[in-house]
Each structure stands twice: as structure tokens, then as C-alpha cells.
XYZ file of C-alpha atoms in Angstrom:
412
model
C -6.828 34.779 -4.312
C -3.704 35.750 -6.377
C -2.690 34.098 -9.443
C -0.704 30.832 -9.226
C 2.788 30.488 -10.225
C 3.857 28.018 -12.693
C 5.151 25.248 -10.248
C 1.534 24.627 -9.665
C -0.677 21.976 -11.707
C -4.291 22.239 -12.460
C -5.124 19.601 -9.710
C -2.912 20.683 -7.213
C -4.741 24.380 -7.915
C -7.707 22.833 -7.008
C -6.571 21.172 -3.743
C -5.482 24.905 -2.702
C -8.597 26.324 -3.351
C -10.221 23.597 -1.849
C -7.811 23.781 0.814
C -8.394 27.290 1.737
C -12.713 27.052 1.798
C -12.014 24.605 4.601
C -9.889 26.887 6.251
C -12.565 29.286 5.501
C -15.420 27.498 6.684
C -14.231 25.809 9.807
C -12.445 29.516 11.004
C -9.172 27.758 11.399
C -6.148 29.537 12.810
C -2.660 28.902 11.788
C -2.052 26.554 14.826
C -4.858 24.570 13.166
C -4.056 23.856 9.603
C 0.088 24.255 10.025
C 0.256 21.189 11.251
C 3.849 21.678 12.768
C 5.118 23.296 9.251
C 6.390 26.896 9.151
C 3.657 29.156 8.720
C 4.983 30.716 5.787
C 6.156 28.028 3.715
C 2.523 26.878 4.025
C 1.134 30.277 3.687
C 3.350 30.371 0.902
C 1.682 27.112 -0.955
C -2.081 28.123 -0.050
C -1.572 31.629 -1.519
C -0.254 29.797 -4.945
C 3.266 31.701 -4.352
C 5.173 28.242 -3.316
C 9.024 28.269 -4.492
C 9.060 24.616 -5.700
C 6.497 22.316 -6.926
C 4.102 21.610 -3.629
C 3.266 18.420 -4.139
C 4.528 17.105 -0.529
C 3.570 19.436 1.728
C 0.335 20.077 -0.567
C -0.235 16.797 0.180
C -0.077 16.568 3.816
C -2.528 19.398 3.492
C -4.683 17.538 0.990
C -4.886 14.182 3.330
C -5.476 16.491 7.084
C -8.669 17.785 5.172
C -9.696 15.168 3.072
C -8.165 12.069 3.607
C -7.557 9.736 0.650
C -10.654 11.301 -1.451
C -9.337 11.904 -4.778
C -8.538 15.423 -5.837
C -9.541 14.556 -9.586
C -12.974 13.679 -8.124
C -13.320 17.455 -8.393
C -12.251 17.821 -11.763
C -13.255 17.301 -15.583
C -12.239 13.636 -14.533
C -14.817 13.025 -12.101
C -16.717 10.027 -11.501
C -19.396 11.612 -9.734
C -23.270 11.586 -11.657
C -23.609 14.460 -13.800
C -27.042 15.305 -10.594
C -23.485 16.020 -7.910
C -22.252 20.009 -8.239
C -19.202 21.188 -6.921
C -20.328 21.517 -3.326
C -22.231 18.548 -3.530
C -18.520 16.899 -3.912
C -17.034 18.992 -1.652
C -19.865 17.502 1.222
C -18.931 14.326 0.076
C -15.572 14.637 1.022
C -16.280 16.032 4.114
C -18.361 13.409 5.336
C -15.603 10.862 3.970
C -12.986 12.326 5.799
C -15.469 13.233 9.315
C -16.363 9.051 9.051
C -12.508 8.505 9.962
C -11.755 11.089 13.026
C -10.931 9.384 15.734
C -14.023 11.206 17.907
C -16.407 9.092 15.781
C -14.579 6.198 13.994
C -14.691 3.592 16.726
C -18.938 4.586 17.567
C -20.414 2.822 14.853
C -20.759 5.654 12.344
C -21.439 4.076 9.112
C -24.369 3.793 5.781
C -26.532 1.730 8.897
C -26.090 3.843 11.108
C -26.815 7.097 8.735
C -29.678 5.332 7.474
C -31.398 5.274 10.365
C -30.521 8.139 11.248
C -32.509 9.866 8.105
C -35.085 7.137 7.420
C -33.564 5.786 4.039
C -32.217 2.464 3.243
C -28.099 2.043 3.491
C -27.886 1.215 -0.036
C -29.313 4.861 -0.400
C -26.540 6.341 1.442
C -23.923 4.242 -0.008
C -24.797 5.290 -3.478
C -25.171 9.020 -1.997
C -21.400 8.941 -0.330
C -20.106 7.212 -3.586
C -21.347 9.761 -6.333
C -23.586 7.014 -7.964
C -27.097 8.750 -6.615
C -29.303 9.089 -9.791
C -30.880 12.435 -8.770
C -30.135 15.874 -6.772
C -28.362 14.753 -3.538
C -27.811 17.778 -2.166
C -30.346 17.741 0.588
C -29.770 14.736 1.918
C -26.270 15.303 2.094
C -26.717 18.375 4.138
C -28.557 15.938 6.640
C -25.438 13.530 6.589
C -23.004 16.323 6.984
C -25.437 17.710 9.702
C -25.095 13.886 11.266
C -21.802 14.430 11.822
C -19.980 17.658 11.528
C -17.624 18.481 14.031
C -19.070 19.934 17.171
C -18.898 23.925 16.776
C -19.712 24.175 13.147
C -22.280 25.888 12.145
C -23.354 22.990 9.720
C -26.738 22.170 9.780
C -28.948 23.905 7.384
C -32.159 24.257 9.831
C -34.279 27.307 9.401
C -36.985 26.450 12.133
C -37.741 28.986 14.446
C -36.921 28.271 17.495
C -38.584 29.634 20.474
C -36.787 28.494 23.298
C -34.803 30.715 26.089
C -31.582 31.605 25.388
C -28.927 30.037 28.127
C -25.749 31.435 29.265
C -23.835 29.153 31.688
C -20.417 30.715 32.897
C -18.294 31.005 35.457
C -19.553 32.725 38.509
C -23.349 33.022 37.201
C -24.516 29.366 37.799
C -27.682 28.675 39.280
C -27.349 26.474 42.020
C -28.734 22.697 41.997
C -29.382 20.663 44.873
C -26.777 17.655 44.715
C -25.712 15.291 46.838
C -22.358 17.300 47.245
C -24.349 19.709 48.483
C -26.656 17.958 50.639
C -23.243 16.021 51.877
C -21.854 19.626 52.903
C -25.124 21.043 54.942
C -25.221 18.038 56.767
C -21.369 18.644 57.718
C -21.748 21.859 58.881
C -25.188 20.851 60.746
C -22.851 18.507 62.427
C -19.983 21.157 62.739
C -22.560 23.459 64.585
C -24.811 21.497 66.716
C -21.676 19.563 68.140
C -19.405 23.100 68.229
C -16.804 20.479 67.346
C -14.999 19.554 63.295
C -16.458 18.398 60.845
C -14.297 17.250 57.192
C -15.512 17.198 53.869
C -12.601 16.024 51.022
C -13.135 15.263 47.704
C -11.787 15.369 44.277
C -11.712 19.162 42.163
C -15.365 20.059 40.395
C -17.930 18.094 42.513
C -19.319 21.225 43.589
C -18.500 21.383 47.178
C -17.469 24.881 46.754
C -20.733 25.705 45.237
C -22.627 24.034 48.187
C -20.716 26.242 50.223
C -21.803 29.135 49.160
C -25.058 28.238 48.606
C -25.105 27.176 52.551
C -23.787 30.732 53.651
C -26.728 32.337 52.039
C -29.433 30.443 53.644
C -27.361 30.365 56.640
C -26.732 34.204 58.385
C -23.858 32.639 60.945
C -21.435 30.733 58.942
C -18.371 32.829 58.531
C -16.368 31.387 55.050
C -12.948 31.859 54.159
C -11.764 30.767 51.128
C -8.002 29.552 51.129
C -5.477 29.240 49.030
C -1.564 28.555 48.661
C -1.259 31.395 50.318
C -3.209 31.189 53.527
C -1.498 31.773 57.110
C -2.664 31.513 60.386
C -2.085 34.992 60.472
C -4.895 35.705 57.380
C -6.865 32.902 59.058
C -6.936 35.080 62.081
C -7.470 39.064 59.784
C -10.411 37.023 57.920
C -12.328 36.468 61.018
C -11.711 39.857 62.139
C -13.050 41.732 59.032
C -16.406 39.254 58.616
C -16.406 40.225 62.574
C -15.967 43.704 61.721
C -13.010 43.673 64.484
C -10.832 46.078 64.591
C -7.487 44.732 64.175
C -4.955 44.330 66.937
C -0.757 44.225 66.315
C -0.983 40.987 68.772
C -2.439 37.697 67.697
C -3.643 36.485 70.661
C -4.973 40.118 71.354
C -7.625 39.004 67.960
C -7.690 35.772 69.062
C -9.410 37.280 72.501
C -11.756 39.391 70.628
C -12.626 36.616 67.772
C -13.136 34.532 71.300
C -15.127 37.110 72.757
C -17.661 38.012 69.906
C -18.346 34.380 69.013
C -18.611 32.696 72.054
C -21.111 30.191 72.862
C -23.736 31.425 69.411
C -24.481 29.184 67.148
C -21.896 30.508 64.859
C -19.481 28.454 62.552
C -16.541 28.578 60.744
C -16.289 27.090 57.392
C -12.736 26.446 55.458
C -12.738 25.898 52.010
C -10.033 24.946 49.810
C -8.521 23.798 53.443
C -5.690 21.605 51.937
C -4.007 24.296 50.093
C -3.310 26.724 53.432
C -0.031 26.899 54.904
C 0.602 23.938 57.590
C 0.036 26.753 60.637
C -3.042 27.742 58.896
C -5.575 25.554 61.002
C -4.198 25.739 64.106
C -6.467 29.032 65.679
C -9.046 27.797 64.279
C -8.651 24.823 66.732
C -7.499 27.375 69.098
C -11.181 29.185 68.827
C -13.283 26.245 68.356
C -12.312 25.422 71.807
C -12.117 28.746 73.298
C -15.676 29.993 71.817
C -16.940 27.060 71.666
C -18.375 27.120 67.918
C -18.086 24.644 65.079
C -15.472 23.978 62.124
C -16.618 22.709 59.135
C -12.884 22.065 56.840
C -13.397 21.347 52.836
C -10.842 20.345 49.973
C -9.740 18.367 47.880
C -8.772 14.891 48.632
C -5.106 15.593 50.008
C -6.888 16.865 52.728
C -8.030 13.235 54.155
C -4.168 12.017 53.903
C -3.154 16.490 55.644
C -4.967 15.862 58.595
C -4.746 11.765 58.872
C -1.231 11.238 58.386
C 0.758 14.338 59.253
C 1.219 14.495 63.119
C 0.730 18.160 63.198
C -3.075 17.676 62.264
C -3.593 15.200 65.703
C -5.089 17.702 67.730
C -7.230 18.518 64.420
C -8.511 15.187 63.720
C -8.912 13.793 66.953
C -11.883 16.940 67.263
C -13.670 15.650 64.147
C -16.734 14.962 64.915
C -18.422 14.148 61.436
C -16.373 12.802 58.918
C -17.305 11.258 55.514
C -15.877 9.147 52.739
C -14.147 11.462 50.402
C -16.188 12.016 47.164
C -14.633 10.892 44.348
C -17.278 11.328 41.871
C -20.789 12.247 41.847
C -24.113 9.504 41.365
C -25.342 10.091 37.954
C -28.309 11.287 39.516
C -26.454 14.544 39.899
C -25.410 14.635 36.361
C -29.067 14.431 35.019
C -30.459 16.781 37.400
C -27.657 19.080 36.830
C -28.280 18.374 32.906
C -32.043 19.102 32.722
C -32.204 22.069 35.478
C -29.561 24.286 33.755
C -30.429 23.567 30.095
C -34.567 23.953 31.019
C -35.132 21.117 28.744
C -33.892 23.491 25.570
C -31.902 20.467 24.344
C -33.770 17.272 22.691
C -32.161 14.326 23.411
C -31.937 10.954 21.604
C -31.986 9.091 24.156
C -33.461 9.806 27.452
C -33.069 6.166 29.237
C -30.568 5.563 32.311
C -28.670 3.708 29.515
C -27.937 7.447 28.200
C -27.442 9.140 31.438
C -24.877 6.082 32.536
C -22.899 6.492 29.531
C -22.935 10.873 30.231
C -21.643 10.512 33.385
C -18.997 8.137 32.736
C -17.991 10.541 29.406
C -17.650 13.288 32.252
C -15.711 11.275 34.434
C -18.943 11.748 37.174
C -17.991 15.463 37.659
C -19.830 18.640 37.770
C -17.643 21.225 36.427
C -16.991 19.245 34.006
C -20.273 18.864 32.479
C -21.774 22.518 33.303
C -18.854 24.364 32.628
C -16.899 22.192 29.552
C -19.813 20.135 28.328
C -23.018 21.850 28.538
C -22.087 25.687 27.423
C -21.278 24.330 23.960
C -24.248 22.432 23.691
C -26.290 24.872 24.266
C -24.740 27.013 21.710
C -24.329 23.689 19.396
C -28.671 23.554 19.837
C -29.184 27.065 19.110
C -27.466 26.980 16.076
C -29.262 23.851 15.395
C -32.758 23.374 17.067
C -33.927 20.253 15.453
C -30.627 18.132 15.768
C -30.815 15.823 19.109
C -27.895 15.230 21.532
C -26.406 11.740 20.900
C -23.250 10.035 21.923
C -21.760 11.127 18.902
C -22.201 14.990 18.924
C -20.787 15.249 22.910
C -17.791 13.240 21.733
C -17.816 15.535 18.682
C -17.288 18.462 21.535
C -14.504 16.770 23.600
C -12.863 15.809 20.717
C -12.895 19.260 18.832
C -13.799 21.848 20.912
C -12.199 20.668 24.634
C -9.215 18.731 23.270
C -10.129 15.572 24.411
C -10.738 11.729 23.247
C -13.720 9.773 22.463
C -15.443 7.428 24.357
């Protein structure tokens, strides 16, 4: 960094140096360290070029990164034992600040908690963090920081060989895992197909309804899947059916319906409409007509709003009266689903601090009983962190850290 101008004291120069090291260490962008202040003003302070004494802004930045840790501890006036080098002091500052952060402050992370984790006494932890340890503290400070480090950083100094498979979870490529929701979808489709009537499955977003539908279609070649949207009208439903059945599209809506009915009449075909709650009001009308004329089943799948749509709106009375299977809306998946999804998708590669019922109930609550929140949001970060820290066991602290520091959600 360039030389400081005359507006900086020796202590302020140390503060700037350490703040810049933290920004680099955590790979922070301007949105993470500007704290709502003007970017040019902040950069001027951090480049040693502030046109005025930087005390006010520098104090705010320092508190953000190091809390109330006294910058004098990094100078010749330090109260630390001579066994502590500059990096040791920096680790102490990071640890103390992390222990005040919201995502772990209410998790019972204190000297006793840390002592159990690294098999030391609470008094030893207190000595380490107060700068009074009488021997080199480096190893133990790294061990402590590995416990409290925010998720998304390469904090652990773990050089162990890792022969575990590299698992990548990304949208569109997540392996199917049997869940209670998938079983419910299968049951609903089979009821509709066997009785040639309507079935309805409604549930919160992200519980695995579409994944269950995909699986059903893979295993049942007679299924015709239509994925609805806010733009889906009756015309588009008919056109989708024509395309799926390989039928030429006619100008006349009635002719298209006649061709569809003629093609699937008295067969074991079943029509599935996903995201049915999002479709235009007239989108379901041709499905009722086709189901009656061709004597085939229809399964409607959608979010919770689908229930109100079908039960309270008069225009859907002719649909709701034809429903032969209509289970209660699904608000969240059970604990067992969360456990199975976690274990199947991580393939046993993530070591757990605890594997009892209490842990799985807590994780279920943490992801709000939502498959998507677990699979697409949380698990990719858990797998990434575990690859970088192969000997670190997953616990509540780490999960909360991922939610707070990577997913921008509150700890629980």
C-alpha cells in the first residue's frame, strides 16, 4: 500500500493495515466493507489518503471487523505475552469478534464450549484469548478459530488427505431421493388414473412436489406432463397436449380437443398439470372436458393457494366435484425426509457432531421443514466447507454460520 499521509497516527496506520488484511482474507467486496458509507471516502481512508483525520470512519470500520479489541495490542504497548506473534494477536482479535457476532452469540459459545471442543480446560482457553498463555499459542488459536470461523472461509489449517468423493449439488442435477411427498404424488396420480377422475396435491413451495412428478413420469410412460405458469391459458394447455401426443394443431379449439380425446380415449393415459395454482382461470376448463370425454384421469399439483382456488371460487366447482383424491395440503416435510435427503445426497461424506434424534429435529426446524432450503441452499455450502475442512464435524454452530454469513438469514 502507498505511504500514509500526515493525517494518520501510528495506531491508525496499524488499524488500516489490519482492516485491509481482513478484507483480503475474507475476500470481501465493497458492499461488505463500506457499511453504507461512500465507496470513494472509504477507499481513501483504507488507502492512507484521507484528506482529514480518519478517526471517525476508521473507528466504525475497526469496530465492524474487530469489535472492541484494542488496536494498541498490535503495537509496542501490547499487554500480550511475548510468546504471541503478530498473527497470533490477529487470530485472538478475530476469535473475540466472532464470539460477539449474531449467528453464534446466542449459541452458548464460551470458554467452556470451546474447551470441550479442543479438549482443554476453560481456564486455558481464557489464558489463550487474554494473551496470557505462557507458551506458543499458535496451534490452539488455529483450533479455536476453526470452531468459530464464519462459513465460506478457508479457516482450518487441515492438511489431512481426503479420499472422499467430490459431490456437487446444483439445480437440475440433484439425484432423486424417495420422500413422503414423492409417495403422495405417486398415490394421487394412481388414484386419478385408476378412477379416471381428478386428484389434487397442494403444498408449500420447495417441498419436492415437482421432483416427485418428474419421478412419476420417468416410471410411467402413460403420463402426460404440463408445467403451468402465470401465462398458461386453456389454449396453451390444449397445444401442450397436442405436442405431447404428436398431433397436428388445428385452428379450431374444438377440433384440437376432438383429436386429443380420440387419441387417448379409454386408455391408461393420465394428464398432470404442475403449478396449477399459477395458471390463468380458464386453463383448467379443457382438462375437465377432455377427462370426461376421454375417460382419463387428471392430477393437479400446486402450492397451498390451489386449495383456495378450487374450493372457494365458483368457476372451479365443476372441477372440485370431480376430485376423487384430495389429501390435506402439505406444509412441511417430516423429519425423516430431511434426514434421508441429507444422508443420501451427502453420501455419508460429512462427519456429524451428533447423529441423534434431537439433531435431526433441530435441522428440520432450521430448514423450516423445506426440502429446497436444505438441498439447494444449505447442502452445497456444507459439502464445500467439509471438503476444505475434512476433519471438522458439522454442528449447529456451522449450520447457523452458513445461514448467517452465506445465506443472509438469522440464526436459530
